[in-house]
Amino acid sequence: MALLPILHYPDPRLHTRASPVVEVDAEIRKLVDDMAETMRAAAGIGLAATQVNVHKRLIVLDVSEDQQHLQVFINPKLLSQDGSQERDEGCLSVPGIYDRVTRAEHIVVEALDREGRLFTLEADGLLATCVQHEMDHLEGKVFVEYLSQLKQNRIKTKLRKRARETL
Ligand code: NI
């Protein structure tokens, strides 16, 4: 397995819309494993392929306490959503920034797993937030885009400054 470099906002590549995975083959399974390793190494609870500059519709999540319950969603599709919840979100592509985002409280999502099998999952609370956050990445959307323009500008300035300092 390998650690993959994570793109940082405001990298324009984060705004790429991902294409469907055509076949869940060995190459895709390797990507799943590398993404899982990358997410865990960064202490994240979710990662979309977009964030490692692979523009395919694939996300990995692990919202469990012990970080031993990986969930893989290939070509995820939202079948339904209802209710609303507000939660503090962060993102491995927006390090050190956390802010409130309102999303559906309850969702039903359909996807393929690591073996290419179709499954349907009902989720609420943190898991529902996480799935929606990661599915946004596949559309080229980063959570800070839900915040005010003023906040977005401040975050861009802060992260650009930090990127310069770490060069
Ligand atoms: Ni994210």
Short mmCIF file of C-alpha atoms and ligand atoms in Angstrom, two decimals:
data_model
loop_
_atom_site.label_atom_id
_atom_site.label_comp_id
_atom_site.label_asym_id
_atom_site.label_seq_id
_atom_site.Cartn_x
_atom_site.Cartn_y
_atom_site.Cartn_z
CA MET A 1 0.00 0.00 0.00
CA ALA A 2 1.06 3.57 -0.44
CA LEU A 3 0.30 6.96 1.03
CA LEU A 4 -1.13 9.33 -1.56
CA PRO A 5 -0.57 13.10 -1.54
CA ILE A 6 -3.74 15.02 -0.56
CA LEU A 7 -4.70 18.16 -2.51
CA HIS A 8 -5.23 21.24 -0.37
CA TYR A 9 -7.89 23.91 -0.89
CA PRO A 10 -7.83 26.23 -2.85
CA ASP A 11 -6.20 23.86 -5.36
CA PRO A 12 -8.38 24.15 -8.50
CA ARG A 13 -8.14 20.39 -9.09
CA LEU A 14 -10.50 19.95 -6.11
CA HIS A 15 -13.22 21.42 -8.31
CA THR A 16 -13.05 18.61 -10.88
CA ARG A 17 -16.21 16.55 -11.38
CA ALA A 18 -15.35 12.84 -11.08
CA SER A 19 -16.29 10.19 -13.68
CA PRO A 20 -18.02 6.90 -12.88
CA VAL A 21 -15.88 3.83 -12.21
CA VAL A 22 -16.43 1.55 -15.20
CA GLU A 23 -15.18 -1.67 -13.64
CA VAL A 24 -14.21 -2.56 -10.06
CA ASP A 25 -10.92 -4.25 -10.93
CA ALA A 26 -7.53 -4.75 -9.24
CA GLU A 27 -6.50 -1.18 -10.02
CA ILE A 28 -9.61 0.21 -8.29
CA ARG A 29 -9.11 -2.09 -5.29
CA LYS A 30 -5.52 -0.87 -4.98
CA LEU A 31 -6.81 2.72 -5.05
CA VAL A 32 -9.34 1.85 -2.31
CA ASP A 33 -6.57 0.37 -0.13
CA ASP A 34 -4.20 3.29 -0.72
CA MET A 35 -6.98 5.78 0.05
CA ALA A 36 -7.87 3.93 3.26
CA GLU A 37 -4.24 3.97 4.35
CA THR A 38 -3.90 7.65 3.44
CA MET A 39 -7.09 8.56 5.36
CA ARG A 40 -5.97 6.67 8.47
CA ALA A 41 -2.44 8.08 8.37
CA ALA A 42 -3.98 11.58 8.28
CA ALA A 43 -6.44 10.69 11.10
CA GLY A 44 -9.41 11.45 8.83
CA ILE A 45 -12.85 9.83 8.83
CA GLY A 46 -13.51 10.18 5.11
CA LEU A 47 -11.66 10.63 1.84
CA ALA A 48 -12.84 11.04 -1.74
CA ALA A 49 -10.69 10.07 -4.73
CA THR A 50 -10.89 13.70 -5.89
CA GLN A 51 -8.75 14.66 -2.87
CA VAL A 52 -5.89 12.46 -4.06
CA ASN A 53 -6.25 13.83 -7.59
CA VAL A 54 -7.96 10.73 -9.02
CA HIS A 55 -11.19 11.90 -10.62
CA LYS A 56 -13.24 8.73 -10.24
CA ARG A 57 -16.44 8.30 -8.21
CA LEU A 58 -15.04 6.53 -5.19
CA ILE A 59 -15.06 7.37 -1.48
CA VAL A 60 -13.84 5.69 1.69
CA LEU A 61 -15.14 6.34 5.21
CA ASP A 62 -14.56 5.12 8.70
CA VAL A 63 -16.63 6.87 11.36
CA SER A 64 -16.18 4.09 13.95
CA GLU A 65 -14.56 4.69 17.35
CA ASP A 66 -11.87 2.06 16.79
CA GLN A 67 -11.19 3.03 13.14
CA GLN A 68 -11.58 -0.59 12.10
CA HIS A 69 -14.76 -0.33 10.04
CA LEU A 70 -13.91 0.86 6.58
CA GLN A 71 -16.84 1.65 4.30
CA VAL A 72 -16.27 1.88 0.55
CA PHE A 73 -18.68 3.58 -1.85
CA ILE A 74 -18.03 3.27 -5.58
CA ASN A 75 -20.35 5.26 -7.90
CA PRO A 76 -22.51 6.35 -4.93
CA LYS A 77 -26.01 7.58 -5.71
CA LEU A 78 -28.31 9.33 -3.25
CA LEU A 79 -31.73 7.62 -3.44
CA SER A 80 -33.42 9.83 -0.87
CA GLN A 81 -32.74 12.42 1.78
CA ASP A 82 -34.82 14.10 4.46
CA GLY A 83 -34.64 16.17 7.60
CA SER A 84 -31.81 18.50 8.46
CA GLN A 85 -28.85 18.57 10.85
CA GLU A 86 -26.10 21.05 11.53
CA ARG A 87 -22.65 19.77 12.36
CA ASP A 88 -19.08 21.02 12.61
CA GLU A 89 -17.18 19.77 9.57
CA GLY A 90 -13.52 19.55 8.75
CA CYS A 91 -11.70 18.15 5.74
CA LEU A 92 -8.27 16.68 5.05
CA SER A 93 -8.09 19.08 2.08
CA VAL A 94 -8.79 22.08 4.34
CA PRO A 95 -6.47 21.38 7.28
CA GLY A 96 -7.18 23.10 10.59
CA ILE A 97 -10.51 24.63 9.50
CA TYR A 98 -13.80 23.57 11.09
CA ASP A 99 -17.21 25.14 10.61
CA ARG A 100 -20.95 24.47 10.78
CA VAL A 101 -22.67 23.01 7.73
CA THR A 102 -26.35 22.10 7.40
CA ARG A 103 -27.12 18.85 5.59
CA ALA A 104 -29.85 16.20 5.38
CA GLU A 105 -30.30 14.26 8.64
CA HIS A 106 -31.26 10.98 6.99
CA ILE A 107 -30.17 9.58 3.63
CA VAL A 108 -30.44 6.40 1.61
CA VAL A 109 -27.46 5.78 -0.65
CA GLU A 110 -26.75 3.09 -3.20
CA ALA A 111 -23.20 2.17 -4.27
CA LEU A 112 -20.84 -0.64 -5.19
CA ASP A 113 -18.51 -2.04 -2.54
CA ARG A 114 -14.81 -3.00 -2.90
CA GLU A 115 -15.85 -6.26 -4.58
CA GLY A 116 -18.13 -4.50 -7.03
CA ARG A 117 -21.36 -5.63 -5.31
CA LEU A 118 -24.32 -3.27 -5.25
CA PHE A 119 -25.59 -2.32 -1.78
CA THR A 120 -28.04 0.13 -0.26
CA LEU A 121 -27.34 1.90 3.01
CA GLU A 122 -29.56 4.00 5.25
CA ALA A 123 -27.59 6.50 7.29
CA ASP A 124 -28.25 9.30 9.71
CA GLY A 125 -26.25 11.58 12.01
CA LEU A 126 -22.47 11.69 11.53
CA LEU A 127 -22.42 8.96 8.89
CA ALA A 128 -25.04 10.76 6.79
CA THR A 129 -23.06 14.02 7.05
CA CYS A 130 -19.87 12.26 6.09
CA VAL A 131 -21.36 10.53 3.03
CA GLN A 132 -22.82 13.83 1.80
CA HIS A 133 -19.52 15.67 2.43
CA GLU A 134 -17.55 13.06 0.46
CA MET A 135 -20.13 12.88 -2.35
CA ASP A 136 -19.79 16.65 -2.70
CA HIS A 137 -16.06 16.17 -3.37
CA LEU A 138 -16.97 13.98 -6.36
CA GLU A 139 -18.95 16.93 -7.73
CA GLY A 140 -15.96 19.20 -7.23
CA LYS A 141 -17.43 20.84 -4.15
CA VAL A 142 -15.51 21.52 -0.91
CA PHE A 143 -17.46 22.12 2.35
CA VAL A 144 -16.16 25.69 2.74
CA GLU A 145 -18.30 26.60 -0.28
CA TYR A 146 -21.31 26.44 2.08
CA LEU A 147 -19.79 29.23 4.18
CA SER A 148 -20.07 32.97 3.58
CA GLN A 149 -17.87 34.55 0.91
CA LEU A 150 -16.06 36.44 3.65
CA LYS A 151 -15.19 33.22 5.47
CA GLN A 152 -14.14 31.52 2.23
CA ASN A 153 -11.78 34.38 1.42
CA ARG A 154 -10.26 34.26 4.90
CA ILE A 155 -9.73 30.50 4.63
CA LYS A 156 -8.10 30.86 1.18
CA THR A 157 -5.73 33.54 2.47
CA LYS A 158 -4.84 31.48 5.53
CA LEU A 159 -4.18 28.25 3.60
CA ARG A 160 -2.20 30.02 0.83
CA LYS A 161 -0.04 31.65 3.49
CA ARG A 162 0.50 28.34 5.24
CA ALA A 163 1.41 26.60 1.94
CA ARG A 164 4.06 29.28 1.28
CA GLU A 165 5.51 28.85 4.77
CA THR A 166 5.88 25.10 4.36
CA LEU A 167 7.69 25.28 0.98
NI NI B 1 -13.42 16.63 2.68
#
